[in-house]
XYZ file of C-alpha atoms in Angstrom:
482
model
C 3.569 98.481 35.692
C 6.319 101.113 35.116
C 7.862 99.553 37.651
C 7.992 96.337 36.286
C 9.091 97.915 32.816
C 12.240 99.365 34.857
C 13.480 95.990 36.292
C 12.684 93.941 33.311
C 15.198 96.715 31.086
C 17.695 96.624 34.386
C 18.110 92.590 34.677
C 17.212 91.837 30.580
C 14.413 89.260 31.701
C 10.878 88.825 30.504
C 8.786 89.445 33.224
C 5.045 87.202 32.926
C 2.065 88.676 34.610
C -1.362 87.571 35.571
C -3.965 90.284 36.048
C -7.255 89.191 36.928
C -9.977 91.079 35.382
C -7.978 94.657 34.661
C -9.772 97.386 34.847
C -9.813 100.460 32.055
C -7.091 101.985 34.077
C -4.616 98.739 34.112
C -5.759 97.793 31.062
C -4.780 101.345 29.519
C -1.204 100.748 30.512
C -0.691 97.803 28.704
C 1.939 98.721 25.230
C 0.775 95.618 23.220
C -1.923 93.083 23.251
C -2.081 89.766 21.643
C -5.328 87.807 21.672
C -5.618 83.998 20.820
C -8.426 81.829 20.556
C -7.905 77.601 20.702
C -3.737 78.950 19.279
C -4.892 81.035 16.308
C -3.158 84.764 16.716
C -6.863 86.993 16.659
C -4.969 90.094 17.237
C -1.017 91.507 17.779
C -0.569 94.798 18.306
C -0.708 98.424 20.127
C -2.900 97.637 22.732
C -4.470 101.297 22.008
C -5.665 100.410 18.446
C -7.748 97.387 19.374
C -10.800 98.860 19.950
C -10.436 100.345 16.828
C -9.614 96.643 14.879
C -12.489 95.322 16.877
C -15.090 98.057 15.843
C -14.179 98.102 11.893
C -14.711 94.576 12.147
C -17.868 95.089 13.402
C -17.836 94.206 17.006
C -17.596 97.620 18.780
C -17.146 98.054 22.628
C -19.644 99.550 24.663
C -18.827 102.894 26.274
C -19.703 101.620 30.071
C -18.231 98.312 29.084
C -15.067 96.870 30.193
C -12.615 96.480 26.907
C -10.655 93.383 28.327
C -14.244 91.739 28.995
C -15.513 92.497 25.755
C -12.485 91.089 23.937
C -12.666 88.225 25.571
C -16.863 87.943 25.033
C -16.311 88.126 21.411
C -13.274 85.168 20.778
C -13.986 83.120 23.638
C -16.008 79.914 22.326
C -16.720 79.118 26.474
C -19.793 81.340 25.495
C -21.587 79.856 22.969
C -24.334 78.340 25.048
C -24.717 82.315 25.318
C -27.306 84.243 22.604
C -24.510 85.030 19.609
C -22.882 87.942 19.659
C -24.367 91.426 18.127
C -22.870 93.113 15.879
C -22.090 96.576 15.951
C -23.860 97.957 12.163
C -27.744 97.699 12.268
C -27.702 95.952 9.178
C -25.942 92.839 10.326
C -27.499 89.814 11.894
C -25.909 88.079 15.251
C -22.749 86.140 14.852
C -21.420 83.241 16.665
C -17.961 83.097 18.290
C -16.555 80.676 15.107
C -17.857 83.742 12.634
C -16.474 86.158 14.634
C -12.882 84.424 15.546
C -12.942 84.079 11.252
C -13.711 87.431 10.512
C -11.073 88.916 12.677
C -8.799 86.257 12.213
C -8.882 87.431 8.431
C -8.917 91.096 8.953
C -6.102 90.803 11.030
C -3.846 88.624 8.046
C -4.812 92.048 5.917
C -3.693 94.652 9.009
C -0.336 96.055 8.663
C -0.041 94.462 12.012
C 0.352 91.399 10.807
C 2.933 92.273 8.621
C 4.952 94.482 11.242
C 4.768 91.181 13.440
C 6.410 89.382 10.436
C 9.456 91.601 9.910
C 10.116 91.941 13.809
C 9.953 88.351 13.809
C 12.450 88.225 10.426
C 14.540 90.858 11.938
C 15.092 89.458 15.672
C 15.930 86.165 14.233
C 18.810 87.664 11.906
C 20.526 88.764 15.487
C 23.453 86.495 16.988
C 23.680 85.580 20.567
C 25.137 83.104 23.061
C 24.006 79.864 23.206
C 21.906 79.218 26.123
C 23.602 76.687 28.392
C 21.162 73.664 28.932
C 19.471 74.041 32.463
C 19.480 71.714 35.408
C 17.386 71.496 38.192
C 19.107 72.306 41.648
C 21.050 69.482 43.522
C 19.924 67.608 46.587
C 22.174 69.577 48.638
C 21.147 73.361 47.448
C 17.197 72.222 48.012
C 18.117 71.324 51.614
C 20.385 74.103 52.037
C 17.698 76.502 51.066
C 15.417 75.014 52.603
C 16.935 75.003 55.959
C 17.490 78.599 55.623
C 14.278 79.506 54.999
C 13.090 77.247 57.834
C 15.219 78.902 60.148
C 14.558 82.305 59.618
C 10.985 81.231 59.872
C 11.331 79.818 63.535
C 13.058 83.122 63.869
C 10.143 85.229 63.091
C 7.097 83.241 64.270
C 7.590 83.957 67.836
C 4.824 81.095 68.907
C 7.396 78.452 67.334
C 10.347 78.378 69.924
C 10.674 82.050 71.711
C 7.370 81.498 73.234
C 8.382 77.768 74.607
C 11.980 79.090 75.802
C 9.922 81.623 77.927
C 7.493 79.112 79.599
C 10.453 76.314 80.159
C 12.787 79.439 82.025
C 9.718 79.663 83.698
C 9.200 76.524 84.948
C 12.581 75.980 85.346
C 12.268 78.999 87.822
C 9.723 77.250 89.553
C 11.645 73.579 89.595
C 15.271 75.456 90.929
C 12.944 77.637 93.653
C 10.863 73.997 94.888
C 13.848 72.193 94.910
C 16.454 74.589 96.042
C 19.225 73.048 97.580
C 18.296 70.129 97.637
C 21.288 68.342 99.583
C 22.483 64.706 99.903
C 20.198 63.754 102.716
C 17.820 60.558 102.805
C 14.439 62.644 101.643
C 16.566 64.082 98.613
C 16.505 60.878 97.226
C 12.794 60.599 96.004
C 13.044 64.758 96.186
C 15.845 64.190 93.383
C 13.752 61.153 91.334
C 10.409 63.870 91.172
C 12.573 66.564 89.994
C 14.027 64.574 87.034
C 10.865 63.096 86.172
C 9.056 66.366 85.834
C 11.982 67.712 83.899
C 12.141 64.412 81.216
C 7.951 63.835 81.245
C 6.061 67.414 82.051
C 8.642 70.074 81.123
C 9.175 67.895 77.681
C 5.378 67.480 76.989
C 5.297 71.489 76.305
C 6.611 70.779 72.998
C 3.371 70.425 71.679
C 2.715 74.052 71.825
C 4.344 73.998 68.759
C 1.465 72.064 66.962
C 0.181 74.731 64.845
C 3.512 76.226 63.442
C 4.062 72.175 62.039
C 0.671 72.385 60.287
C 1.795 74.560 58.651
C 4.834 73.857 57.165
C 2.935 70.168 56.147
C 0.938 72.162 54.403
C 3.232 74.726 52.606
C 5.506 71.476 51.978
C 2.261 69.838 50.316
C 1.341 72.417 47.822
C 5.290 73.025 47.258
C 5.607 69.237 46.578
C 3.067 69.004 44.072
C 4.664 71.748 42.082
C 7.787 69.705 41.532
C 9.932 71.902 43.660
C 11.506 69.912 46.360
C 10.862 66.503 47.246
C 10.538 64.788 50.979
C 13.851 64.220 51.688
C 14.882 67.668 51.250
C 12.171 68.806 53.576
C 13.138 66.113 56.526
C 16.792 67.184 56.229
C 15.805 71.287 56.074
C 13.378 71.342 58.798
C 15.281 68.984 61.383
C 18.970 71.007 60.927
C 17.128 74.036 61.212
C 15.249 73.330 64.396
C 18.721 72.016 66.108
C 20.085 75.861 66.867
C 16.510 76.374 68.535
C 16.051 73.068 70.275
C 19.775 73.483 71.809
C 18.787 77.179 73.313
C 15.668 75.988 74.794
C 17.822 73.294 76.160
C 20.639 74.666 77.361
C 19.311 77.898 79.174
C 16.483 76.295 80.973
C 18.462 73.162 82.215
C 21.623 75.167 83.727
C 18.857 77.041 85.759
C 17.240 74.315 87.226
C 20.272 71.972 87.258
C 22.537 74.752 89.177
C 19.331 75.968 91.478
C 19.065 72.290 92.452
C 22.545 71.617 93.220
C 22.332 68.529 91.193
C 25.052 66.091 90.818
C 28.430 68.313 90.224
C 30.434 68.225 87.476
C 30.271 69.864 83.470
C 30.308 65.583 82.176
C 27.094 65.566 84.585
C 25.382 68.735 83.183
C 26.308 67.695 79.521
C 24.572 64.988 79.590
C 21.501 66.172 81.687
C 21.074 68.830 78.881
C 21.624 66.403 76.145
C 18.659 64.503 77.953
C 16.400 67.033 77.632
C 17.797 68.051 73.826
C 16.586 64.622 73.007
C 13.606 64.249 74.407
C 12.520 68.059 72.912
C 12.919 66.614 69.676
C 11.669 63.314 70.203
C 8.248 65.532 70.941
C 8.474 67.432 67.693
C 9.208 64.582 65.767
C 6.074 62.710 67.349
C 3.940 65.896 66.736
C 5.441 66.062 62.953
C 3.922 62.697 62.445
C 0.549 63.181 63.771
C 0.559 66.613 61.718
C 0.787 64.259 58.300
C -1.858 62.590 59.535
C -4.219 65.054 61.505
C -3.872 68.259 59.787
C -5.856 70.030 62.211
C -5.001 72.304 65.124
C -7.093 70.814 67.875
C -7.022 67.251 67.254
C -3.613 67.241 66.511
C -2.822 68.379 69.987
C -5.286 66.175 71.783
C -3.549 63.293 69.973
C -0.385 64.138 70.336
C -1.006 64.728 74.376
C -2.678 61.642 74.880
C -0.040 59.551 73.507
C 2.810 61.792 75.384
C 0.209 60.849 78.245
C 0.669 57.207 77.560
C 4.517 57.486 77.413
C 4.389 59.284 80.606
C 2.199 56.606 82.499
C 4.044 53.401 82.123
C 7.548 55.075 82.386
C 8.472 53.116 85.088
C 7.878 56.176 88.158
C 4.116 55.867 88.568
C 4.865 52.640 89.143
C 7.615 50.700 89.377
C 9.061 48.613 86.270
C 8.514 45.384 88.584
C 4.367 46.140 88.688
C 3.839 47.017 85.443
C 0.941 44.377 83.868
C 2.810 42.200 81.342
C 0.201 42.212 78.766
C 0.582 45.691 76.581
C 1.923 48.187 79.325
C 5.272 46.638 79.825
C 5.129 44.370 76.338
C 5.840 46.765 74.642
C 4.840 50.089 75.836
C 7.323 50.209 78.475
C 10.298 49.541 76.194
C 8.743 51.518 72.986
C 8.078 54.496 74.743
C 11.014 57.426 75.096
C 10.242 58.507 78.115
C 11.623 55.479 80.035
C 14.980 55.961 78.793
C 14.815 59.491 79.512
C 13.915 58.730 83.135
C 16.440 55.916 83.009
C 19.705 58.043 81.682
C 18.770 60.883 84.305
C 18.303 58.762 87.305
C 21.899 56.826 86.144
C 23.344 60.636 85.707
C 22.484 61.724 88.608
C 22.709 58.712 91.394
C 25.733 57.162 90.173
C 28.447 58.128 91.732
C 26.921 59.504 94.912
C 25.940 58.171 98.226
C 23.238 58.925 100.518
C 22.965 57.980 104.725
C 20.452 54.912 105.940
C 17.797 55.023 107.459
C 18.344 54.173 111.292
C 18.392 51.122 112.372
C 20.521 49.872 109.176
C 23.703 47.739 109.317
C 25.875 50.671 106.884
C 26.131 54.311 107.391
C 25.106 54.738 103.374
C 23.609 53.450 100.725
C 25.238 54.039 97.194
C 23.549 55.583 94.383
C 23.890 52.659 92.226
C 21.939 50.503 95.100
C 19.512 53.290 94.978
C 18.648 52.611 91.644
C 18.393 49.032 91.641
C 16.686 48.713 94.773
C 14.504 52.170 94.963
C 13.583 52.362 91.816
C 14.261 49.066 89.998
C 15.942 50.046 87.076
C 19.191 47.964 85.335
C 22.334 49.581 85.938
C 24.217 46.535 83.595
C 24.413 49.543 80.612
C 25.342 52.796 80.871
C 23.332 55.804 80.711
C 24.522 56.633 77.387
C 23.349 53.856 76.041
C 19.783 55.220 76.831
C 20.988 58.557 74.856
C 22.227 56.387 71.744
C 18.274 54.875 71.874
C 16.688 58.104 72.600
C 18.730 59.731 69.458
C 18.384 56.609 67.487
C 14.312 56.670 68.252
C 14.609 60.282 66.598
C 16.117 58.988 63.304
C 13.091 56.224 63.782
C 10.177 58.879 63.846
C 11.620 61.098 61.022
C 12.423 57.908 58.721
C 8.094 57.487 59.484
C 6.973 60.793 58.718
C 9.474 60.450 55.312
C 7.504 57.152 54.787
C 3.760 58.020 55.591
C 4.611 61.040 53.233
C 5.776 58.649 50.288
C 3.138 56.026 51.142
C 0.111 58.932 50.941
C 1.350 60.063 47.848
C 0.877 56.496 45.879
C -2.126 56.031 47.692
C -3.548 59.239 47.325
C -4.248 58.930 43.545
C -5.669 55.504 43.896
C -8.205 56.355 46.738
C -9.115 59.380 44.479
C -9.669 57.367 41.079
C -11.695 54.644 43.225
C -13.685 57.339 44.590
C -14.678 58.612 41.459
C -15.333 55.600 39.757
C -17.586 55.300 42.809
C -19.824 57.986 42.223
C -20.077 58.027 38.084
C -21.180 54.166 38.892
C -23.717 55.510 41.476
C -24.801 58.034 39.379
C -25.111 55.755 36.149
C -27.662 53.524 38.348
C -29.563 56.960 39.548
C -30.268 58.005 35.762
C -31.012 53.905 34.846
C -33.536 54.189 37.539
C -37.457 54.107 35.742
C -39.324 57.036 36.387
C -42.273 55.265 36.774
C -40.956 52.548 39.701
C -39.944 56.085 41.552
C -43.693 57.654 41.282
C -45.170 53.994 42.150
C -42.835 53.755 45.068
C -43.969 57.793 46.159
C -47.566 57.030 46.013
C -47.393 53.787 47.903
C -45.694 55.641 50.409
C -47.902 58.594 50.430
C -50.949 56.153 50.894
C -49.452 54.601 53.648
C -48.687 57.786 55.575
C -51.789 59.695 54.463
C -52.906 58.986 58.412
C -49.724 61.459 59.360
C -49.774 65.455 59.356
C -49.530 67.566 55.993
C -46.142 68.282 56.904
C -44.744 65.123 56.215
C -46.840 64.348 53.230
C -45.048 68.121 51.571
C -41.978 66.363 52.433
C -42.456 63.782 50.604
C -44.020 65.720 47.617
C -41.080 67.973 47.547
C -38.878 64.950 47.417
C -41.085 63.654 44.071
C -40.958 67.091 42.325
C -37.303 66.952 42.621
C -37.223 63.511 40.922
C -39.113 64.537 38.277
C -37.004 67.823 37.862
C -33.901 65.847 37.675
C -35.049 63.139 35.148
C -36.444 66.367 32.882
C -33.248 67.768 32.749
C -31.441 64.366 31.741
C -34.321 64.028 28.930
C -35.665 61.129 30.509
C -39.090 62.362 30.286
């Protein structure tokens, strides 16, 4: 507390407390006390003369008794369905709270407190100060500068969030540039080159939901933060997707350059750009996926077996499991294959990396080679009439989708919400109403008629049944029915 005195002197603020129960101790420290019951001022003063207001009033404390409790027993009306209150002098009779909050009400009118309240009152209000400039809540921008910030240093600190998921991808990375090592410009490097990229846009991608748990969380310090007025969605979309950028780009860029270079992928920086970019996109795709199922799944385990089984989904009908050409028409080309991101993550890769190069025939071929861009019509059937950054624009663009959701399943829950909870309780008071209209009489009828009928079954099952009647009975006693 003296420490709170200190700063509150240093920075000229009023500093507001909540103490929970104070002990003596605590409650010792205290310099002044006011007490008010239902807005009426009970008591204003030294904090060390109340017990001595309350007990020439005729309400004493207790030695073993706690003083804050014992102010607040006295001029607390919550209590009344309590025996009234004691007073302290043998010769008076018990009191209810309205007595008591008049009798010290009045005493305290006739204290000198009251009248040393009055002049500090008359005497701060003779002082001149500055007029206090009218205040403004903060602007769009400062709520989603601040809350970037605090995002960020919060994916800085919780090492599960991103430092744990750039260790496992150099990891695997590791284990991609080791398996695929060299891989060379022969004619097995072709489908060697098409499994490395897939595993890199579909498996190395899907680790992103490792993250699960850290989202949860910031749903659910955004939800009680919402409610308070503080910040609305908006704000939180914009802070949590700038901050995750630096941190998406790291676990991008060092992972990639070690399995690109270990490969010996398709040279060139345009090449590696975009192969990173690839893998920046589809990072975040993930994490915007897995902030959408958090709105709607708030729970660890779920959440993750959702969000895996629709990666899982994405990942099937791709267009490498099996060609685009053999997909079924009905739902797993129209329109999974073209809805989900990982086709056009597959898609920009396989463009990245096979344009532009040539590989030899088999033998027994008319040419020497076979071009990339043949490769990828032929081999693996996809459309080379776009380019490949064409599949970044839709990858990006699919990101801006999934973020515009989440902002609208927020918006939508919160007009729902209250709607859902006043039909709800309309619900139950209706249910409830029809309980208490229910005759006491039909109820005991319908128990014995059932008793008869099952007086053939063991005695546990008739106690079950007149355990179920006692409680009726209870129930209808305490509504006055009976």
């Amino acid at each position: 507390m003296n420490r709170i005195v200190k700063l509150s002197q240093q920075c000229g603020m009023t500093v507001i407390a909540s103490i929970h129960q104070p002990s003596n101790e605590v409650f010792a420290l205290f310099h002044n006390l006011c007490l008010l019951s239902s807005g009426i001022t009970v008591y204003f003063g030294p904090a060390s003369a109340t017990d001595e207001f309350f007990t020439l009033n005729g309400f004493p404390c207790q030695s073993m008794r706690n003083p804050s409790d014992h102010y607040l027993r006295t001029i607390n009306k919550d209590f009344d369905n309590d025996k009234d209150i004691e007073k302290g002098f043998p010769q008076n009779k018990p009191v209810t709270t309205e007595e008591a909050i008049n009798i010290l009400t009045e005493s305290y009118k006739s204290s000198q407190f009251f009248q040393q309240v009055h002049y500090q009152v008359s005497e701060i209000s003779k002082r001149e100060g500055r007029v206090l400039e009218k205040g403004s809540q903060a602007s769009f921008l400062t709520r989603s500068f601040v809350l970037t910030r605090r995002s960020f240093l919060n994916m800085y600190s919780d090492l599960g969030y991103y430092w744990l998921r750039l260790g496992i991808y150099v990891s695997l990375c590791l284990c991609i540039g080791t398996m695929f090592y060299d891989i060379g410009h022969d004619t097995g490097s072709v489908k060697a080159r098409g499994a490395m990229l897939m595993f890199v846009a579909s498996f190395l991608t899907f680790m992103s939901i490792g993250g699960f748990p850290s989202f949860v969380e910031d749903v659910m310090i955004f939800g009680r933060e919402r409610l308070n007025g503080h910040y609305g969605v908006a704000a939180f979309v914009v802070g949590n997707t700038l901050s995750s950028i630096p941190y998406l780009l790291i676990i991008s860029i060092i992972p990639g350059a070690i399995a690109y270079y270990l490969v010996g992928l398709h040279k060139g920086f345009g090449h590696f750009l975009f192969f990173v970019l690839v893998i920046f996109a589809s990072v975040m795709l993930v994490e915007s996926l897995m902030m959408l199922v958090a709105c709607i799944v708030p729970n660890y385990l779920m959440g993750i077996i959702i969000g895996a089984g629709i990666q899982g989904i994405m990942i099937l009908n791709s267009g490498f499991f099996r060609l685009p050409d053999e997909i079924p028409n009905p739902f797993w080309k129209y329109p999974m294959y073209y809805i989900g991101f990982q086709r056009y993550a597959i898609e920009g890769l396989y463009k990245n990396e096979f344009e532009g190069l040539s590989f030899p025939r088999n033998q027994g071929s008319s040419s020497s080679t076979i071009t990339g861009v043949e490769i990828l019509e032929t081999v693996w059937q996809m459309p080379t009439g776009y380019s490949k950054w064409i599949d970044m624009v839709i990858m990006f663009g699919m990101v801006v989708l999934y973020r515009l959701m989440f902002f609208s399943i927020i918006k939508i829950s919160e007009k729902i919400k209250p709607i859902l909870q006043t039909f709800l309780v309309a619900q139950h008071k209706q249910t409830k109403q029809s309980n208490n209209g229910t005759p006491l009489h039909n109820i005991s009828k319908q128990s014995n008629q059932i008793m008869a009928r099952r007086s053939s079954h063991t005695f546990s099952v008739d106690l079950t049944i007149c355990t179920l009647q006692f409680q009726v009975y209870v129930k209808h006693d305490n509504n006055n029915i009976i």
